[in-house]
XYZ file of C-alpha atoms in Angstrom:
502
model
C 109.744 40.738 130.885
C 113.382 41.131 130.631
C 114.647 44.132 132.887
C 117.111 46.659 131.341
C 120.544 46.376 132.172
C 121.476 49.535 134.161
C 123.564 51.259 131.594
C 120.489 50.814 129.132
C 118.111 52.144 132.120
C 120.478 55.145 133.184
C 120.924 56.170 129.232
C 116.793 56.484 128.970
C 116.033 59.065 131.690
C 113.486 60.918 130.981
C 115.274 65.044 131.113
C 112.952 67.541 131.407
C 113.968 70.573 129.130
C 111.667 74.148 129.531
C 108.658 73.846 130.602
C 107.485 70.743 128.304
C 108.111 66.995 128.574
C 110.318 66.857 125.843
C 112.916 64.461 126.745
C 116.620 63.218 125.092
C 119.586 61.286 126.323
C 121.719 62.519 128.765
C 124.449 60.483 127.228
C 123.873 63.362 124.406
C 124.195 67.301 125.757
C 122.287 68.448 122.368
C 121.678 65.735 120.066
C 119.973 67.659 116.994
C 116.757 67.800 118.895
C 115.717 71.234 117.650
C 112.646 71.538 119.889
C 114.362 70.833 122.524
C 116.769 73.671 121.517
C 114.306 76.148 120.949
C 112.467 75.135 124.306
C 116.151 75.607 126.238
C 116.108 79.152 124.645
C 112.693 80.162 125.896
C 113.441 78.569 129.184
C 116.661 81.168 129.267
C 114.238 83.924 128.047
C 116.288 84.241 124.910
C 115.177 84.272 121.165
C 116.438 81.539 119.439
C 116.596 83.617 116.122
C 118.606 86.764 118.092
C 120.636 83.808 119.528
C 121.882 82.878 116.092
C 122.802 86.658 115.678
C 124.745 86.239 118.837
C 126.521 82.697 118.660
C 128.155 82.667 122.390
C 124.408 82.800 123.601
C 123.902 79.581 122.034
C 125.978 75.932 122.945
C 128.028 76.551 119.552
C 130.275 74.211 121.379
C 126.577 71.327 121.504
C 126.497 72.130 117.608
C 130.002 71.619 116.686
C 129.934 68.094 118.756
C 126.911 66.861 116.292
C 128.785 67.751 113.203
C 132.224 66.124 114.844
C 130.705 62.892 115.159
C 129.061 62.861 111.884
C 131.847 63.779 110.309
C 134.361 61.307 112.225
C 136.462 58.750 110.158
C 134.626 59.735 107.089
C 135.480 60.794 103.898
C 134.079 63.986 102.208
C 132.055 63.869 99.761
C 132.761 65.363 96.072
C 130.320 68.279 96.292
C 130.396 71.784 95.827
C 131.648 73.940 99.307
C 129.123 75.002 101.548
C 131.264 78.443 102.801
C 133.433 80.338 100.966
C 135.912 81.703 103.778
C 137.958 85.133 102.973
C 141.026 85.415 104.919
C 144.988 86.523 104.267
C 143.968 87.418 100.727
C 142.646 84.060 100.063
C 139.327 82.454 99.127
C 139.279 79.033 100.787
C 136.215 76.292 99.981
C 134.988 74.468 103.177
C 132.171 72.281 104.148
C 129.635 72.524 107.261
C 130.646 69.685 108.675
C 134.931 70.250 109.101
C 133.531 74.041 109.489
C 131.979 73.356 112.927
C 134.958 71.900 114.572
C 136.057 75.630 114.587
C 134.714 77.400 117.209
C 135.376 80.637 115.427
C 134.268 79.564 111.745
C 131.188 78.249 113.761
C 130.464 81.710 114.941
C 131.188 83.421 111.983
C 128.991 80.881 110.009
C 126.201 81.402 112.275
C 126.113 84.864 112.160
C 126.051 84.717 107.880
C 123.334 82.440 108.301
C 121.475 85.097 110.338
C 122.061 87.677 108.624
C 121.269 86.193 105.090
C 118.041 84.974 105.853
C 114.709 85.921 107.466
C 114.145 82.517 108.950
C 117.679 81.425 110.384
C 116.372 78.644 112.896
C 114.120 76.740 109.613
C 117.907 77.001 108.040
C 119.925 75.964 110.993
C 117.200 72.812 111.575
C 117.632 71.912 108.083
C 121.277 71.607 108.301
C 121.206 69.831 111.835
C 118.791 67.427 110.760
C 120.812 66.477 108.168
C 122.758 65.196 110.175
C 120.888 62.904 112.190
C 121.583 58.716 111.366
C 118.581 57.559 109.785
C 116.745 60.460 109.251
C 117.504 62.225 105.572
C 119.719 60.712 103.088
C 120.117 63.688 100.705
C 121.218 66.189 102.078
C 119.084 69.330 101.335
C 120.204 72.190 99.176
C 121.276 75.232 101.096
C 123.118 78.200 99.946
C 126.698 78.894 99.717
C 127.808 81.694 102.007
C 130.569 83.777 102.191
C 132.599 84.468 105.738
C 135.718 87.004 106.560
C 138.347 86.192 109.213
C 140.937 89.084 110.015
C 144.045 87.734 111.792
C 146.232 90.438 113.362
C 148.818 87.652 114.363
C 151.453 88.062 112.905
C 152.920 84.694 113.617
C 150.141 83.229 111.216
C 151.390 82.446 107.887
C 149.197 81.751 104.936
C 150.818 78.376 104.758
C 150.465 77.497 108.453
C 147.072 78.471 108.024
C 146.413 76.409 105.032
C 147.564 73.148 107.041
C 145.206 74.215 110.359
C 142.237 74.027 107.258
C 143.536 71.233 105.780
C 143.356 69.560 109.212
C 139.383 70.102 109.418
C 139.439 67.226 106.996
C 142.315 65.004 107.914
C 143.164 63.737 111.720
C 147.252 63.501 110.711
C 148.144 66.330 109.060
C 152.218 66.169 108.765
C 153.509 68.550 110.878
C 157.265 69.591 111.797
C 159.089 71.337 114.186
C 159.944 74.383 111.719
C 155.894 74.720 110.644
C 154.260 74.294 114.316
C 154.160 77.718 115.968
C 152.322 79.047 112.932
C 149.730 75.951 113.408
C 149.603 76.516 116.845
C 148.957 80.384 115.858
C 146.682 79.505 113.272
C 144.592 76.828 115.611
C 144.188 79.667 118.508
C 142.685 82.126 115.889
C 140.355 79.503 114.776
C 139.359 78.025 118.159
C 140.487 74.215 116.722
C 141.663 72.523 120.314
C 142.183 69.373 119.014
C 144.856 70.619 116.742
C 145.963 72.936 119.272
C 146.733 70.192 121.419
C 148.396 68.413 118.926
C 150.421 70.877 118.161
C 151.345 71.521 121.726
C 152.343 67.839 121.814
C 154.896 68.241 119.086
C 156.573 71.088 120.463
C 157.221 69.091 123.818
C 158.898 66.943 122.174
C 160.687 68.929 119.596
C 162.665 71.330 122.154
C 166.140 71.918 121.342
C 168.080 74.614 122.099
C 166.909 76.318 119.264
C 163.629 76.104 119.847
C 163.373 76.772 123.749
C 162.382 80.711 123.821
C 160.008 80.648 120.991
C 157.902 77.646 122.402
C 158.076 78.823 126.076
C 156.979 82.375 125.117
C 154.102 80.662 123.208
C 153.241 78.740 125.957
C 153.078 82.037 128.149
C 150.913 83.871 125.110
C 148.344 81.165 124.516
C 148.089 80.476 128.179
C 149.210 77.308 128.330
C 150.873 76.047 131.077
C 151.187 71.998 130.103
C 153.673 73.889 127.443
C 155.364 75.967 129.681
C 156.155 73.441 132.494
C 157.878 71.035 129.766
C 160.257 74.106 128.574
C 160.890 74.963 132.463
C 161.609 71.133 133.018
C 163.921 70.752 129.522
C 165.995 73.994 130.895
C 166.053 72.341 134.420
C 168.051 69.365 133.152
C 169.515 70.969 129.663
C 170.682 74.365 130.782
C 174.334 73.856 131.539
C 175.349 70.358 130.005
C 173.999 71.658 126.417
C 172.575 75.257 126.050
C 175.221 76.520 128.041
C 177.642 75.273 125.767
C 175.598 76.914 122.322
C 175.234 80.483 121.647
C 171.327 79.652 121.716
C 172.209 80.613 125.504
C 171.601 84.105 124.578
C 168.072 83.497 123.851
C 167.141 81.856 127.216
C 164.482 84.910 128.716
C 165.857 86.392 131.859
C 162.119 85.424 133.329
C 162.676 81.873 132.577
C 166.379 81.304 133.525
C 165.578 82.749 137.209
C 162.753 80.002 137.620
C 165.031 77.419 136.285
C 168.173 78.608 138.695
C 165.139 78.171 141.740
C 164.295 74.771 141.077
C 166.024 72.148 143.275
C 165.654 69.648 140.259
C 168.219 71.798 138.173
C 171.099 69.762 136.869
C 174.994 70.914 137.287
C 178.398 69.165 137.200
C 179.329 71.400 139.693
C 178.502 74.946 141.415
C 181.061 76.501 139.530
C 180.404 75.432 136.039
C 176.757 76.459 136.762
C 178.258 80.171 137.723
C 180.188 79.802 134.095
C 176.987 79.217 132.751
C 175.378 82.188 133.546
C 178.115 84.619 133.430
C 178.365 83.603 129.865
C 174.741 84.281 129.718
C 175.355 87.608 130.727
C 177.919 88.077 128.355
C 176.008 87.471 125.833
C 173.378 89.654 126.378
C 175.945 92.547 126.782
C 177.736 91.995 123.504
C 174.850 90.967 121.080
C 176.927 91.158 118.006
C 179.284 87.928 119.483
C 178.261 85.238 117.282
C 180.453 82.348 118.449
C 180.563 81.167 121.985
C 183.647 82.815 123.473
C 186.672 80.816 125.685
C 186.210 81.400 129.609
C 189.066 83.541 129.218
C 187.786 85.867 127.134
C 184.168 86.034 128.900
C 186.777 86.779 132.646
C 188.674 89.396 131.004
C 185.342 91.244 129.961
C 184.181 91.636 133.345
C 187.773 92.548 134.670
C 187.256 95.393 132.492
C 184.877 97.181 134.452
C 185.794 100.025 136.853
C 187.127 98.274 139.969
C 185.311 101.023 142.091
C 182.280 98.835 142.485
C 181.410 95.029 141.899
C 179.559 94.488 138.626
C 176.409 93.778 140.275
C 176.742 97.011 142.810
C 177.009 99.008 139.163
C 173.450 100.027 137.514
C 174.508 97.175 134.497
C 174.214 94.224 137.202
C 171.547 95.216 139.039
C 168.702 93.947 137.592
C 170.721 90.678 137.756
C 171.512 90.334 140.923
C 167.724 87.571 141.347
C 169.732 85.340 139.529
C 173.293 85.614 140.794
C 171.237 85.161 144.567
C 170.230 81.814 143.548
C 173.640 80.423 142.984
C 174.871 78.230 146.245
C 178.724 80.438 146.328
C 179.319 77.992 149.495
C 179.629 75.326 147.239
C 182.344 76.734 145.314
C 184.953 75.259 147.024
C 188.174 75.109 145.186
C 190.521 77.994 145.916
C 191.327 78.674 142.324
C 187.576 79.399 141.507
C 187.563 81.816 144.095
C 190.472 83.714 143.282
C 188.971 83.851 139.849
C 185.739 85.597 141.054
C 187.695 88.040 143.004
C 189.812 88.653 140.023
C 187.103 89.876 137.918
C 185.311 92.057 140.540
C 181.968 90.578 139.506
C 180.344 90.181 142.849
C 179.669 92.429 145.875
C 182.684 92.110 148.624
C 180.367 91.026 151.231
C 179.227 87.975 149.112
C 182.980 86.764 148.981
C 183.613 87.468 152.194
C 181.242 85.597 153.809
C 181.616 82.253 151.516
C 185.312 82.561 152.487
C 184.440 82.489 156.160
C 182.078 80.223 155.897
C 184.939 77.811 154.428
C 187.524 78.758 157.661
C 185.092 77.594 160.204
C 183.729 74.598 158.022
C 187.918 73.602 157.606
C 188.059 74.777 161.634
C 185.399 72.814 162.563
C 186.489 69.591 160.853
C 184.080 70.132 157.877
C 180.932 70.695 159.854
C 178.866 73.069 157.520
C 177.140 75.406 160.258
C 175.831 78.395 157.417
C 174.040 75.267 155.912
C 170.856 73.994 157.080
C 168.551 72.867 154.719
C 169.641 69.911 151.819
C 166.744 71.139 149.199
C 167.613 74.362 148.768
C 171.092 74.669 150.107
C 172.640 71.613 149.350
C 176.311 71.372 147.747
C 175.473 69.760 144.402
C 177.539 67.409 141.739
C 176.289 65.807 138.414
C 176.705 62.913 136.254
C 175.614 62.659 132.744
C 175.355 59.177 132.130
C 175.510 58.644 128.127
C 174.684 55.298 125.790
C 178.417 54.781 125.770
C 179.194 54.069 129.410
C 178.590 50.955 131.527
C 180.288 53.012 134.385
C 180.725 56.549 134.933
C 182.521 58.159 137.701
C 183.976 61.892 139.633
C 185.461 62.370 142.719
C 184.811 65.116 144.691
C 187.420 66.726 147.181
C 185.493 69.037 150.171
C 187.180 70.015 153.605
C 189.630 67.563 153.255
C 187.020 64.536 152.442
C 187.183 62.439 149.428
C 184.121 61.317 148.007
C 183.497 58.980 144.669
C 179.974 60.004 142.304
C 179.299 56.712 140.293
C 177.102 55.421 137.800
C 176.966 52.027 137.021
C 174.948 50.243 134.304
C 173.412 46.914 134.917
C 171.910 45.834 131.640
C 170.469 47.513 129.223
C 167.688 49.304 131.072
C 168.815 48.791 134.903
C 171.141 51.453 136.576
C 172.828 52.461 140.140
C 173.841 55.451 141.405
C 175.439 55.445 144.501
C 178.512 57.619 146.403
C 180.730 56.208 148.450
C 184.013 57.734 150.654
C 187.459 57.379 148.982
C 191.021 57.625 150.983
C 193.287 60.937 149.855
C 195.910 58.189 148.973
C 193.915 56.235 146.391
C 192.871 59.283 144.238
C 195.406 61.576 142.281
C 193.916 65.666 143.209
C 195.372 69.048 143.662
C 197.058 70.235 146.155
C 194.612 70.731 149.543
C 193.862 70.279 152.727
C 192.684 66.397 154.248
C 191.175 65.234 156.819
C 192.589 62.391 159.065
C 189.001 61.976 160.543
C 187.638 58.605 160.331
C 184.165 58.994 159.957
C 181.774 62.250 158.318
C 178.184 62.454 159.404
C 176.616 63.466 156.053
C 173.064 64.321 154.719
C 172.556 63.738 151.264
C 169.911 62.852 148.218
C 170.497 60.699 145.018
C 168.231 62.253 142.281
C 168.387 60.917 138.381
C 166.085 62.049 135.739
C 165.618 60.912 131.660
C 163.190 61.637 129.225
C 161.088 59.154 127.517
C 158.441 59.649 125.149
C 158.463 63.190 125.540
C 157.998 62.458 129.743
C 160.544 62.981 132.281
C 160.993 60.274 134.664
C 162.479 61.335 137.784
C 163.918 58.614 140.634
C 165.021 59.723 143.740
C 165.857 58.188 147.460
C 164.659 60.127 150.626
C 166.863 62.504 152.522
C 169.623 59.788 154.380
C 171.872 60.655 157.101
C 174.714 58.873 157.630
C 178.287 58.133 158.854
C 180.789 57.552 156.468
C 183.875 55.339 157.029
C 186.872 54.079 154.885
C 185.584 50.663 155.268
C 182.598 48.808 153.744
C 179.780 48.800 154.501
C 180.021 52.442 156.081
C 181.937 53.650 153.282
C 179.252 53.576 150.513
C 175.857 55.637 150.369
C 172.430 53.672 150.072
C 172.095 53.059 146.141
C 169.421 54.808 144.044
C 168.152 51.696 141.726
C 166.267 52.696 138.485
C 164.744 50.823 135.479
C 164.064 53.494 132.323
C 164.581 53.213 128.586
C 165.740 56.835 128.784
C 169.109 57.972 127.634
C 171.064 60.328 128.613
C 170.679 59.984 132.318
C 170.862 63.318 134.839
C 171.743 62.177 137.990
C 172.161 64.495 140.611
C 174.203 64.048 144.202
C 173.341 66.607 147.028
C 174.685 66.732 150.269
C 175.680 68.249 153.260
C 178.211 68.217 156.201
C 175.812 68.451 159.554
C 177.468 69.274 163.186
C 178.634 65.947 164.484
């Protein structure tokens, strides 16, 4: 006698339900056997035909599974509906089978069934049986019934809703950007994860900056935080190359923006174009009727306004925004022109500007060591490339206490990249007037971040935390390079650093 291979063997356990011998397969939570149903219920001292009056006491979620597989992959039949379903003014014909993969039209179908009949279980064993392989081949007649569905959200439309139906029946229903919060809306009223889910997959992949707010703030209402986490990541690497530049900026929620300005994976050219960013931000939210996004000018001369008594943010206007403005790095505002511009417009408190500027004396005093600095993850100066489809090498150079430093991007081939920095001389680069250093070598702590999205994913490369001593000569004069092989275009790559005592 041939033993049983142990997949065969562990699929046959015997599992005892109530207090019987009834047994079924594991493999199968509830797999249409009725007695064994009704023997659960009486186990769980509850009436099997109260329990159809009172769905969430039964495994809806056991029934819906037998009808899903059934109906998998096949198509439906030309019959008459089994359920007439009356909702947004509508009468809409559905069969048992697509019916069950709602949770709430299972419910709602249950509780007809119950109250339409004095013998609910005979009807609901009828209609389970049915669809058991093997068993009946005609299906047996039951009667039509009629369900309501009130839906008091009112981001369901009647033509959203029609496609969440319409998607009982069909696996790939088209869906686009424009139509998908009302699916998503309409798939939460009816229970239907799978299209949920689907629905959340095309939104991750369909944010834009015109579609940021409404798909994080339905990711916050629905609860879902797969949703949420791909809007906070966008923002992270989109905020100032491309919604800062769009009046969609206006839309950004201040709750969202202030998670986004805490992440150490945000993306910036530069600490002062990220401070344009979000003074523009606030702009906008003070002058909703703007329609067009303004020149810098015009956004500086709107602060400058204001009485010069107090600092905008010291005034009751700015200070509810003074979370964000605190997550801004001022030290790494370097250039003296930017400065002068932000004491020009009387934005920030005079403490704040005060103490970047000393910070800046002692750093220059000091030879560039950056004492008021001591962690690179959150305190970090930061610089950004954007490395587009167009570039095979893509470069900035960056001018701090008197040290000349070269950002650089360099592609490879067509899916191989470096990113490295490396230490230029004053002589070899053409820059404003400033102060340099004649000091050989700078002890510096940096990180070499670069992120890309692919297939609605973000990749993210990175190299650890290095410290070293930079020269004017090679090999000393060029940072460890941060190697990457992606498909993904536009490339964020992202330089931190810091000057430690030496």
């Amino acid at each position: 006698m041939k033993m049983l291979n142990p997949q065969r063997r562990a699929r046959l356990e015997r599992r005892m339900v109530g207090s019987t011998n009834r047994w079924r397969f594991p493999s199968k939570p509830f797999s249409g056997d009725l007695l064994g149903l009704s023997q659960r219920c009486k186990a769980l001292s509850v009436d099997l035909d109260e329990a159809l009056k009172n769905p969430d006491r039964l495994c809806v979620s056991q029934i819906q599974k037998i009808f899903s597989e059934t109906s998998k992959n096949k198509p439906v039949q030309s019959r008459e509906a089994d359920v007439i379903l009356e909702c947004l003014g509508s009468r809409w014909e559905l069969h048992q089978p697509q019916l069950f993969q709602s949770e709430t039209l299972s419910k709602l179908y249950l509780m007809a069934l119950a109250q339409s009949t004095k013998r609910p279980t005979k009807e609901l064993e009828s209609l389970l049986r049915a669809q058991l392989p093997g068993k009946i081949k005609e299906r047996p007649p039951t009667r039509k019934m009629i369900i309501s569905l009130k839906i008091n959200d009112p981001v369901v439309t009647k033509v959203a809703f029609a496609m969440a139906l319409k998607s009982l029946y069909l696996s790939q229903v088209e869906m686009n950007v424009n139509d998908v919060l009302a699916v998503l809306a309409s798939a939460h009223v009816l229970q239907f994860s799978s299209l949920f889910q689907r629905c959340v997959a095309v939104m991750m992949k369909g944010l834009t900056p015109s579609t940021i707010k409404s798909f994080y703030l339905a990711g916050c209402k629905y609860k879902e935080e797969q949703l949420t986490t791909a809007c906070e990541k966008w923002l992270e690497m989109n905020l100032v190359p491309l919604v800062g530049t769009q009046i969609h900026l206006r839309k950004i929620p201040q709750e969202l923006l202030h998670r986004v300005l805490r992440s150490p994976r945000l993306f910036t050219f530069n600490e002062f174009h990220l401070l344009k960013t979000l003074l523009l931000w606030v702009f906008l939210q003070l002058n909703p009727k703007v329609q067009t996004v303004p020149v810098q000018e015009t956004v500086l001369a709107f602060f400058t306004s204001f009485s010069r008594k107090y600092s905008f943010l010291d005034q009751d206007t700015g200070q509810s925004l003074v979370p964000l403005f605190l997550c801004l790095r001022l030290h790494g505002i370097i250039k003296g022109k930017n400065l002068e511009e932000l004491r020009h417009i009387n934005f920030f408190p005079e403490s704040w500007l005060i103490r970047v500027t000393a910070n800046h004396y002692h750093a220059l005093e000091s030879g560039g060591d950056m004492a008021h600095v001591k962690d690179l993850t959150t305190q970090a100066v930061r610089f950004g490339l954007l490395f587009n489809q167009e570039y095979t090498t893509h470069s900035e150079v960056i001018a701090i206490y008197g040290f000349f430093f070269e950002i650089k991007g360099v592609r490879h081939d067509t899916t191989s990249y470096s990113f490295y920095m490396q230490r230029v001389r004053h002589s070899d680069v053409v820059c404003e007037h400033g102060p340099v250093s004649l000091r050989a070598e700078r002890l510096v702590k940096y990180e070499i971040r670069a992120q890309t999205l692919v297939d609605g994913q973000w990749q993210e490369f990175r190299t650890n935390q290095i410290t070293q001593k930079f020269g004017f000569s090679k090999p000393s004069c060029k940072s460890h390079a941060l190697k990457i092989h992606t498909v993904g275009l536009p490339i964020y790559a992202s330089f931190s650093f810091i000057f430690p005592m030496s």
